mmCIF file of the C-alpha atoms, coordinates in Angstrom:
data_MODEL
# 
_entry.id   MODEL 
# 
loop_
_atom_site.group_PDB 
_atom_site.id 
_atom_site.type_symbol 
_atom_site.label_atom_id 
_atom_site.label_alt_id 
_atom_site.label_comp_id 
_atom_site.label_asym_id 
_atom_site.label_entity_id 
_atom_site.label_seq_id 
_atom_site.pdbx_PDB_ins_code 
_atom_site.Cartn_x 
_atom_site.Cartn_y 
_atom_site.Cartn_z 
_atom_site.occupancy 
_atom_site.B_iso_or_equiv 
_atom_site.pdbx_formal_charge 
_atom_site.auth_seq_id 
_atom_site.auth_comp_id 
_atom_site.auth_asym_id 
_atom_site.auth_atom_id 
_atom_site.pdbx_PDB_model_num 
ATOM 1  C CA . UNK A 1 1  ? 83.142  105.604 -41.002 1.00 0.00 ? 1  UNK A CA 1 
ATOM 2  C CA . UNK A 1 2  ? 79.394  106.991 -41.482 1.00 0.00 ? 2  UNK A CA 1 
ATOM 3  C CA . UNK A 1 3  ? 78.545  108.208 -44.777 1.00 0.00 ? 3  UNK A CA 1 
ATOM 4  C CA . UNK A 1 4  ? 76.593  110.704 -44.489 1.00 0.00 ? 4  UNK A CA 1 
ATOM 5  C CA . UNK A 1 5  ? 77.351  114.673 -44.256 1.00 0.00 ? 5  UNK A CA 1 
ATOM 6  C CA . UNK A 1 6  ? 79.650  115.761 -41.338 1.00 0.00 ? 6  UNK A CA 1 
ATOM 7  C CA . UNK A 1 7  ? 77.620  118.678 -39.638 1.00 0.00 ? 7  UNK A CA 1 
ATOM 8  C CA . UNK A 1 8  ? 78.892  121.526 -37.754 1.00 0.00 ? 8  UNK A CA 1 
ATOM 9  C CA . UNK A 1 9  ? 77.967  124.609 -36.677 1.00 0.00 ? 9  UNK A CA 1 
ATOM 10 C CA . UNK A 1 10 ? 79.146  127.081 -34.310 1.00 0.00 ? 10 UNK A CA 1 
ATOM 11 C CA . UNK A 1 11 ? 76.565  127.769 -31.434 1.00 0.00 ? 11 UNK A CA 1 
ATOM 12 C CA . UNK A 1 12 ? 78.777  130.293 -29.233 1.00 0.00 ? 12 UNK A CA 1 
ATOM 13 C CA . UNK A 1 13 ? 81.465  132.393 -29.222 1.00 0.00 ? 13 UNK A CA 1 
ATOM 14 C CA . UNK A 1 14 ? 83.513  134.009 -26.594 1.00 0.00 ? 14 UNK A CA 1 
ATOM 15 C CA . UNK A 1 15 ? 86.784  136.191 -26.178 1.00 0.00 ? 15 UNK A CA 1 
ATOM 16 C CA . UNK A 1 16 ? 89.536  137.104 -23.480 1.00 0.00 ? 16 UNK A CA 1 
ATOM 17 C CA . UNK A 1 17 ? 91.574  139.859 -24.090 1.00 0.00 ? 17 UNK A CA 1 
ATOM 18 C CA . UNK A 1 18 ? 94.042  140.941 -21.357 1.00 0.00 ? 18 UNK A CA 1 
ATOM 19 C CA . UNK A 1 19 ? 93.222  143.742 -19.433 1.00 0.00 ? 19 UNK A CA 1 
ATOM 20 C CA . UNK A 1 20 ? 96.464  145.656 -19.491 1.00 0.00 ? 20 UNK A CA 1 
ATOM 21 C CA . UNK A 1 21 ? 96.743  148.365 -22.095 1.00 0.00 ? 21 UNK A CA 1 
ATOM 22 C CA . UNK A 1 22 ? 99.468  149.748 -24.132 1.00 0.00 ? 22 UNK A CA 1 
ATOM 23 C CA . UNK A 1 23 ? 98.574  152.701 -26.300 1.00 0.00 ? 23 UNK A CA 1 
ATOM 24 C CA . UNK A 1 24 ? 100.568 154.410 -28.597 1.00 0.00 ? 24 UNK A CA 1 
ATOM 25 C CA . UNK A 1 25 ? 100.887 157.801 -26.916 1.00 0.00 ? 25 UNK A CA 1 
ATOM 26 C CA . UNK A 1 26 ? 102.866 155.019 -24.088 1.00 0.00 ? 26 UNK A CA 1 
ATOM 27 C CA . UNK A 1 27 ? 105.295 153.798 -26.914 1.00 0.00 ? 27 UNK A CA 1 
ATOM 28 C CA . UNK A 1 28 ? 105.875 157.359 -27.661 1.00 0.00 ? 28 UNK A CA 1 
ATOM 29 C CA . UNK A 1 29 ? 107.054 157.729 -24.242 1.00 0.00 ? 29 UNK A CA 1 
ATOM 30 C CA . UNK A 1 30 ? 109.772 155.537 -24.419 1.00 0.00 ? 30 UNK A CA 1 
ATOM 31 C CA . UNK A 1 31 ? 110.936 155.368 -28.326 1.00 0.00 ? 31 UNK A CA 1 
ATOM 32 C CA . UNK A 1 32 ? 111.464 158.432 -30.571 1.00 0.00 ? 32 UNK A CA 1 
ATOM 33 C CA . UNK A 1 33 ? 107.936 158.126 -32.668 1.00 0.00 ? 33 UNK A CA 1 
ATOM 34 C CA . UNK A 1 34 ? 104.423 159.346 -32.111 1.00 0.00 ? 34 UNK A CA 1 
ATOM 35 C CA . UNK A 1 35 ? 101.040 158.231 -31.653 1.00 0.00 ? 35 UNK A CA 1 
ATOM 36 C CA . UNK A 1 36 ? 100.511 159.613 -35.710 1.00 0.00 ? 36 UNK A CA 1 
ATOM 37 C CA . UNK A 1 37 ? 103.278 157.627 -36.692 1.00 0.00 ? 37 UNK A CA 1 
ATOM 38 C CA . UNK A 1 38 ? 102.336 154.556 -35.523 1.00 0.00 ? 38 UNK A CA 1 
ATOM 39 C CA . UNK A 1 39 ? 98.677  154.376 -36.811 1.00 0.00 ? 39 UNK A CA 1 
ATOM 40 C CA . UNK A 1 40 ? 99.872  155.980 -39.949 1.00 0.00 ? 40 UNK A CA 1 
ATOM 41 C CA . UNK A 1 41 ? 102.017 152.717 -40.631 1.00 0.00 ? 41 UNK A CA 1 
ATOM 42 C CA . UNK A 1 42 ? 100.125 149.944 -39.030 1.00 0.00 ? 42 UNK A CA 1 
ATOM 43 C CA . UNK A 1 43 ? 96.930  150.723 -37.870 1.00 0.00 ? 43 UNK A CA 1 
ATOM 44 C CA . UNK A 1 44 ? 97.395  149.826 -34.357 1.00 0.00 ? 44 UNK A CA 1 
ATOM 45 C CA . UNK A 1 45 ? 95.688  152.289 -32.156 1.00 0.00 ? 45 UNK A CA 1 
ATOM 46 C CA . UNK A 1 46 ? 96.627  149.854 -28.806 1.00 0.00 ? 46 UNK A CA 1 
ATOM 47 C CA . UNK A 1 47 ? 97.470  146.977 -28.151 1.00 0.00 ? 47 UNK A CA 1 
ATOM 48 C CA . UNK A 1 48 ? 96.334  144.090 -24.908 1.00 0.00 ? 48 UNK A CA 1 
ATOM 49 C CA . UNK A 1 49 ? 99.674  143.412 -22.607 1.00 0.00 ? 49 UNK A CA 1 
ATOM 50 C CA . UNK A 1 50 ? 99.207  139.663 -20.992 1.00 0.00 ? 50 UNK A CA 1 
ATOM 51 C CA . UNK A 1 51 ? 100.730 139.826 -17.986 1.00 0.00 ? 51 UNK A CA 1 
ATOM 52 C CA . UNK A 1 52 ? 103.938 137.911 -16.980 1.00 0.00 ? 52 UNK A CA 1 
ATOM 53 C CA . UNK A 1 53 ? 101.967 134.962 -15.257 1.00 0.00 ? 53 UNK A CA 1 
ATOM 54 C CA . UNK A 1 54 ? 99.523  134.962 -18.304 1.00 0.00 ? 54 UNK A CA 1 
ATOM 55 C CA . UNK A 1 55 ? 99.333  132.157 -20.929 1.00 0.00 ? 55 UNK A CA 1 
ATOM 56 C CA . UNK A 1 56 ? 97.690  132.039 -24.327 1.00 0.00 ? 56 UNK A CA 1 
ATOM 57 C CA . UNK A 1 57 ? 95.901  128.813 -22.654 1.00 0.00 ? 57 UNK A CA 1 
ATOM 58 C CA . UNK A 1 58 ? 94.513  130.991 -19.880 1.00 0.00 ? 58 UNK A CA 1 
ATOM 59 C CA . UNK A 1 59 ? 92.561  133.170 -22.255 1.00 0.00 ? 59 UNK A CA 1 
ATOM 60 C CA . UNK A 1 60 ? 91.680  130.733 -24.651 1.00 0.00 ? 60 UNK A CA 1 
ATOM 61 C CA . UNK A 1 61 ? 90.320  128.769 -21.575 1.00 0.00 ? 61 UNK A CA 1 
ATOM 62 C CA . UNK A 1 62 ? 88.085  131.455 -20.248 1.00 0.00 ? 62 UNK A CA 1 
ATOM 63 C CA . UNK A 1 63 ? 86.949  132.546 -23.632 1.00 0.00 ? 63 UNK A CA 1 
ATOM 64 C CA . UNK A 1 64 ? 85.907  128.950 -24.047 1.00 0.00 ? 64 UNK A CA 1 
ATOM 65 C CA . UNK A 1 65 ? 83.859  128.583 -20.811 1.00 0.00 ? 65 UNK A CA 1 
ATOM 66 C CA . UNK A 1 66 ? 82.309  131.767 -22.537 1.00 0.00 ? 66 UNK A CA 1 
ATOM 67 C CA . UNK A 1 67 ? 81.408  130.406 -25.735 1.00 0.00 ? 67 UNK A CA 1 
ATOM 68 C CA . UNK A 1 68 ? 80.744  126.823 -24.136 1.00 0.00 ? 68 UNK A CA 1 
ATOM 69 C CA . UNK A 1 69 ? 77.787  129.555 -21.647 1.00 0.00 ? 69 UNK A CA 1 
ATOM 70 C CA . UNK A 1 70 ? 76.552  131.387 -24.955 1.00 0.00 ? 70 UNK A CA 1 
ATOM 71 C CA . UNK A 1 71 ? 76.318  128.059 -27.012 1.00 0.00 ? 71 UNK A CA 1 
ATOM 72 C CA . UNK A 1 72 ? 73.235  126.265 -24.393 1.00 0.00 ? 72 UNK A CA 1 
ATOM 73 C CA . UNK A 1 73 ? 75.144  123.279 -25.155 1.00 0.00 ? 73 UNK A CA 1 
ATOM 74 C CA . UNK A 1 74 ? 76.007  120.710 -22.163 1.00 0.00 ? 74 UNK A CA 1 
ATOM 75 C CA . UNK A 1 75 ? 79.405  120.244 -22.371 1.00 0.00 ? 75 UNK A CA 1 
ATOM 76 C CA . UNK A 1 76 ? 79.077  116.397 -22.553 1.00 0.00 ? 76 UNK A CA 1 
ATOM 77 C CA . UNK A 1 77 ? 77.420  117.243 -26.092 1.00 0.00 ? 77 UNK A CA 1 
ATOM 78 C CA . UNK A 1 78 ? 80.822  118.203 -27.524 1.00 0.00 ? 78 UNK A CA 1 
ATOM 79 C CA . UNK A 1 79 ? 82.863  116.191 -29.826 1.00 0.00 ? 79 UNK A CA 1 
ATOM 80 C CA . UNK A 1 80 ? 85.832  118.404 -29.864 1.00 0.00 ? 80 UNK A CA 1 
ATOM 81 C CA . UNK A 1 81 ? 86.826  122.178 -29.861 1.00 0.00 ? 81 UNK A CA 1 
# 
């Protein structure tokens, strides 16, 4: 075990958010509420649909090839994510 201080840092960060798009105006559409009613109570505006053949290891994959790009670190330099 070394004894000195354990550094770490983040150097990058990157994010994948699915591309599909539900707003409220589209839950409107199929529930009895509105677009007023919803942000009123939650604050959601919209909200990123992943597809049926998309996993939360797919974007947290591809946001991590981002961050790995915006870091300048070699992969090989990584301990662990």
């Amino acid at each position: 075990m070394t004894s000195g201080p354990v550094r770490a840092a983040i150097q990058g960060v990157g994010v994948c958010i699915p591309t599909q798009i539900l707003t409220n105006d589209d839950l409107a559409r199929l529930v009895d509420t509105t677009d007023e009613w919803i942000t009123a109570r939650t604050g959601i505006k919209r909200r990123h649909i992943a597809s049926p053949d998309q996993t939360t290891s797919d974007l947290a994959f591809v946001a991590a090839e981002q961050a790995l790009a915006a870091s300048g670190v070699p992969s090989e330099d990584l301990d662990l994510i």
